[in-house]
Tab-separated table of C-alpha atoms in Angstrom:
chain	number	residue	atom	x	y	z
A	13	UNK	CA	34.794	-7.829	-34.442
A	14	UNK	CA	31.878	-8.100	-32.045
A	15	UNK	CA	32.126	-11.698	-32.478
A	16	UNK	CA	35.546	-12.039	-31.519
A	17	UNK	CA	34.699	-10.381	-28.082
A	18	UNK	CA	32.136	-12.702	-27.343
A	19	UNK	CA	34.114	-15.759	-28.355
A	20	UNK	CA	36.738	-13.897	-26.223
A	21	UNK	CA	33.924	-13.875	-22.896
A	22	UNK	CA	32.770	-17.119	-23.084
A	23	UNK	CA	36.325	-18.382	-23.361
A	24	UNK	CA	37.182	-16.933	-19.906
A	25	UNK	CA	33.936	-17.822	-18.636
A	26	UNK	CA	34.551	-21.153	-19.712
A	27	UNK	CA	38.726	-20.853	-18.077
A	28	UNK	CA	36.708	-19.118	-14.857
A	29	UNK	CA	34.182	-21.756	-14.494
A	30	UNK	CA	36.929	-24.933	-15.164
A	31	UNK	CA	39.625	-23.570	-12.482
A	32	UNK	CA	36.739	-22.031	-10.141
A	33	UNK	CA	35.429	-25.636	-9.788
A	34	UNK	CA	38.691	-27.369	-8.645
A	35	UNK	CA	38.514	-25.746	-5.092
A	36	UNK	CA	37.023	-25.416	-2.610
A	37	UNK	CA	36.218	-21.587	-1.531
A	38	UNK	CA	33.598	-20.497	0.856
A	39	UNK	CA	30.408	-18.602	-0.581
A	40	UNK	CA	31.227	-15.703	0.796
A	41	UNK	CA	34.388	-15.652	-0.597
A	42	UNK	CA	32.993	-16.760	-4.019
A	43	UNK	CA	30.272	-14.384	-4.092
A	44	UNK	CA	32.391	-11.707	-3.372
A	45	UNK	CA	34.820	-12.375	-6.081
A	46	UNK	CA	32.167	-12.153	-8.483
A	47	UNK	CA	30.458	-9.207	-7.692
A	48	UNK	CA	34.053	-7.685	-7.361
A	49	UNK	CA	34.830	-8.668	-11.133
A	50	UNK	CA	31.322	-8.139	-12.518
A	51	UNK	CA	30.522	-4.045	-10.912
A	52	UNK	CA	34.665	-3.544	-12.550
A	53	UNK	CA	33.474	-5.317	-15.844
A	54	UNK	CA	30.463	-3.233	-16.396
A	55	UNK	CA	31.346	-0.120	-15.055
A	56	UNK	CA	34.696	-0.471	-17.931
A	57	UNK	CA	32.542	-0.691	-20.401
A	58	UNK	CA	30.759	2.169	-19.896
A	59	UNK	CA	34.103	4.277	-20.024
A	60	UNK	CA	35.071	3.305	-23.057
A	61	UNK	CA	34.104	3.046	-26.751
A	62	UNK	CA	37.345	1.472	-27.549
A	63	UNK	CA	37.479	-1.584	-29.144
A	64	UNK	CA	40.388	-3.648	-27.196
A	65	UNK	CA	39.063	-1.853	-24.048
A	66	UNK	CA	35.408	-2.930	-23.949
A	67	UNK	CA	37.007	-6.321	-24.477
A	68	UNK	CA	38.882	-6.249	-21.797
A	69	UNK	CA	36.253	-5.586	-19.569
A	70	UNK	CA	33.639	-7.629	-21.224
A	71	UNK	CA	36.173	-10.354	-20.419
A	72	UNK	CA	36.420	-8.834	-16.838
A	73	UNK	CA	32.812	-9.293	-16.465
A	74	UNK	CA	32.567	-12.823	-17.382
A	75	UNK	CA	34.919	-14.041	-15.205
A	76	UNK	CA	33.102	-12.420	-12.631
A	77	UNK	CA	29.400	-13.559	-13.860
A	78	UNK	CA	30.806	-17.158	-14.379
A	79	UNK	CA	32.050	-17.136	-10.341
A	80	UNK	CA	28.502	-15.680	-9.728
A	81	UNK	CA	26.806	-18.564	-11.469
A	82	UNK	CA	29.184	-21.795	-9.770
A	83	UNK	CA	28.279	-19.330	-6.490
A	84	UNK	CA	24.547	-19.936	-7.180
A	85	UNK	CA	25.006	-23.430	-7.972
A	86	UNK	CA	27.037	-24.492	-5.381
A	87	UNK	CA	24.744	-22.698	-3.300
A	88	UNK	CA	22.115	-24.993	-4.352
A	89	UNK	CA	23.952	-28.064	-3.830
A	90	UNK	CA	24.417	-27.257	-0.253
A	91	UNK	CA	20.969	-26.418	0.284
A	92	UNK	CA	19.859	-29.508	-1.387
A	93	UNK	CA	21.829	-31.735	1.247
A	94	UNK	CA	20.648	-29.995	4.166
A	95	UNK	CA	16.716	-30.279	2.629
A	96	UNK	CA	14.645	-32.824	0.870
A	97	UNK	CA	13.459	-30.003	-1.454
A	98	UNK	CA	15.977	-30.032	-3.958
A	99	UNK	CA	14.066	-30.245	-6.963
A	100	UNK	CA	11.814	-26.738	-5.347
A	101	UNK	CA	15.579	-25.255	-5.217
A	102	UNK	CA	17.128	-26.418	-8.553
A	103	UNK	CA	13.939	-24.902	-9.777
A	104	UNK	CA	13.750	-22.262	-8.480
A	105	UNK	CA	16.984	-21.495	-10.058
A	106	UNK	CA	16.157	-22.340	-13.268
A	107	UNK	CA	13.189	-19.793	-13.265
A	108	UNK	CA	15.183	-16.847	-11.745
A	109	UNK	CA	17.898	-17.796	-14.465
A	110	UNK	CA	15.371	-17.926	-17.349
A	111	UNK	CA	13.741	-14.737	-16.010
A	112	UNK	CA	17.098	-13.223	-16.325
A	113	UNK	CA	17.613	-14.207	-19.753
A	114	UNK	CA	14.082	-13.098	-21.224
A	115	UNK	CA	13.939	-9.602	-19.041
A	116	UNK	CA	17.593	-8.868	-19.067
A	117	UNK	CA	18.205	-7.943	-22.671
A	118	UNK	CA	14.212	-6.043	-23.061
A	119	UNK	CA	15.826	-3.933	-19.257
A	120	UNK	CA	18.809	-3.515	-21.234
A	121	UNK	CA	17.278	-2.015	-24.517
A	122	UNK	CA	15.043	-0.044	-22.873
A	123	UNK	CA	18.000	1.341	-20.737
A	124	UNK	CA	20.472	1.530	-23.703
A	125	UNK	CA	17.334	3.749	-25.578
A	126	UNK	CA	17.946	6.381	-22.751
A	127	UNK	CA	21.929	6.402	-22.603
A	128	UNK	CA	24.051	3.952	-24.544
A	129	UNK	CA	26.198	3.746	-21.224
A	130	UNK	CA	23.045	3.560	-18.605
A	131	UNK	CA	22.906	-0.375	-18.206
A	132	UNK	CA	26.103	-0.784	-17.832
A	133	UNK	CA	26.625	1.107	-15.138
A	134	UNK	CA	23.426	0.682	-13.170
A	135	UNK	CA	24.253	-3.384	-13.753
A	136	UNK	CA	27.784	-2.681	-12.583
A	137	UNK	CA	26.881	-0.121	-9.655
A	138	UNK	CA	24.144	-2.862	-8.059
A	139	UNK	CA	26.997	-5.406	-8.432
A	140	UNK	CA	29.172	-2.869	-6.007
A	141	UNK	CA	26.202	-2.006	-3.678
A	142	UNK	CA	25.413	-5.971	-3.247
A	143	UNK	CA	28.932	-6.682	-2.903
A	144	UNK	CA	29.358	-3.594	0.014
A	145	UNK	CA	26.067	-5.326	1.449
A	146	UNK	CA	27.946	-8.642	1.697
A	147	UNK	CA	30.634	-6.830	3.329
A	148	UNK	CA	29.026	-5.158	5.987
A	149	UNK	CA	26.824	-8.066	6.652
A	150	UNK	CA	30.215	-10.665	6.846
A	151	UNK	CA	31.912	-7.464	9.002
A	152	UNK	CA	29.440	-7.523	11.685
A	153	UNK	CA	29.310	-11.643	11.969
A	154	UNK	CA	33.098	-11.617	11.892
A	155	UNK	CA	33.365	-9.172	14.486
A	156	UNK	CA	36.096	-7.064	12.464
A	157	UNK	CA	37.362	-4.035	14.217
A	158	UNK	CA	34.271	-1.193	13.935
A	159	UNK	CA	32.069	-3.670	13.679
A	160	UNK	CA	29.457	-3.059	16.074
A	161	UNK	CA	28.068	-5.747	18.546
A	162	UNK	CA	24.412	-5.507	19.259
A	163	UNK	CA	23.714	-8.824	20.437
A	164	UNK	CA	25.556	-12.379	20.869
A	165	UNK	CA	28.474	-13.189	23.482
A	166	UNK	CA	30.658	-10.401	22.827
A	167	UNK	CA	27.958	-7.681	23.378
A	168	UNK	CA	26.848	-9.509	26.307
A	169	UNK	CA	30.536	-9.548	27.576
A	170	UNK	CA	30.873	-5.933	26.332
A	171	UNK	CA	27.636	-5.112	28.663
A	172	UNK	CA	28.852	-6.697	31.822
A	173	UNK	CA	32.446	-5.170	31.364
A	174	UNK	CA	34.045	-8.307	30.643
A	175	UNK	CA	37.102	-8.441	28.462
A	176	UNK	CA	36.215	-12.198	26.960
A	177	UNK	CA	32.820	-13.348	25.919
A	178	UNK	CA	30.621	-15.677	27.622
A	179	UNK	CA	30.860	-19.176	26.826
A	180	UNK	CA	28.564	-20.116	23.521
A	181	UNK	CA	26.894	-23.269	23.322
A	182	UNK	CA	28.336	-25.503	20.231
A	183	UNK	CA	24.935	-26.742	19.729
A	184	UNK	CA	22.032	-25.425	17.387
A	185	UNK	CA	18.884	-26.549	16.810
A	186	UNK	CA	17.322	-30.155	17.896
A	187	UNK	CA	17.809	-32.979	15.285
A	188	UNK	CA	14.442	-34.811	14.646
A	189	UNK	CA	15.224	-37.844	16.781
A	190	UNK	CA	15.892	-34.743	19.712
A	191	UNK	CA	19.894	-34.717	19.640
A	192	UNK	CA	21.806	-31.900	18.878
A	193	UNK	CA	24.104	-30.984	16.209
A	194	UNK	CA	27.128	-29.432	16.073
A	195	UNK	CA	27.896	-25.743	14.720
A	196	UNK	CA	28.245	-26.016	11.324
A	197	UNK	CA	27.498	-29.409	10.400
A	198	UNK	CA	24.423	-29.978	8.210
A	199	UNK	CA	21.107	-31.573	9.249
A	200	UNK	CA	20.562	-35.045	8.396
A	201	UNK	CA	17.971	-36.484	5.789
C-alpha cells in the first residue's frame, strides 16, 4: 500500500511540476505556494495514521515540494542571466540538493526514533515559519497597510509630513560601460 502512495506523490509532483512550468509566476509568489502546500502536507501527516489520509497529504506535500524545486530552479536561471557564474550557481544547487538527499532521511530517522510524528512536524512547522518570513519580508517592501516604513521615499515623506513620497530615481546601479539601467531590468553580460 505504501507503494501506491508514493506512485500517488510523484504523480502529482510530476502534474505540479508539468502545469507549474507553463506560466509565468513571480518567485515570491512561487515560493510561497510551496511552502504553503509543503508546512499543510507535513503537518497532515503527523495527525493521522490513516491510510487514505496520510495520502492525501503526502500528495499535499509534493505538490508543494515540486513548486519549491521549479522555485529553486527558476531561481537559478535568473541568476545565471544576470551573472557569468552559472555553472558556481547550478552547482551550488546540486550540492545543497544532494546534501538534502543524504542528511534528510539519517535527520529523519533519528527524529522518527524520538516520536514517530516529530519530523513531520518540525519539517512542516519550518515550512510555515519560512513562509511567515517571506511574508513579512514581501509586507514591508510592498508597503501593505501595518507595514512599517523605516527608510525609502515613503518614510522620508512620512518624516517631512508629506502625504506622497519623494520622487525615486528609476535608475540602479552603473552598467560597466557607466550607463544606467533601469529598475528591474537585468545587467548585461
Amino acid at each position: 500500500m505504501i507503494s501506491a502512495v508514493f506512485v500517488a506523490g510523484l504523480a502529482v509532483s510530476g502534474l505540479a511540476m508539468w502545469l507549474l512550468g507553463r506560466f509565468t509566476l513571480p518567485l515570491r509568489t512561487l515560493a510561497a505556494t510551496g511552502l504553503g502546500f509543503t508546512a499543510v502536507g507535513l503537518c497532515a501527516m503527523a495527525a493521522t495514521a490513516h491510510f487514505v489520509a496520510v495520502g492525501l497529504s503526502f500528495m499535499v506535500y509534493m505538490f508543494g515540494y515540486a513548486t519549491l524545486f521549479l522555485t529553486a530552479r527558476r531561481g537559478i536561471v535568473e541568476l545565471k542571466a544576470a551573472t557569468s557564474d552559472d555553472g558556481k550557481a547550478f552547482g551550488l544547487f546540486g550540492l545543497v540538493s544532494d546534501l538534502g538527499n543524504v542528511l534528510g532521511p539519517l535527520l529523519g530517522v533519528a527524529l522518527y526514533a524520538v516520536n514517530h510524528r516529530l519530523p513531520f512536524l518540525l519539517l512542516g512547522a519550518v515550512s510555515g515559519l519560512v513562509l511567515l518570513a517571506l511574508a513579512a519580508v514581501a509586507r514591508r517592501r510592498t508597503g501593505l497597510p501595518g507595514a512599517a516604513a523605516t527608510s525609502g521615499p515613503v518614510a522620508g515623506a512620512k518624516a517631512r509630513g508629506a502625504d506622497a513620497p519623494a520622487a525615486v530615481p528609476a535608475t540602479t546601479a552603473a552598467e560597466p560601460d557607466g550607463r544606467r539601467r533601469p529598475v528591474g531590468e537585468l545587467p548585461h553580460a
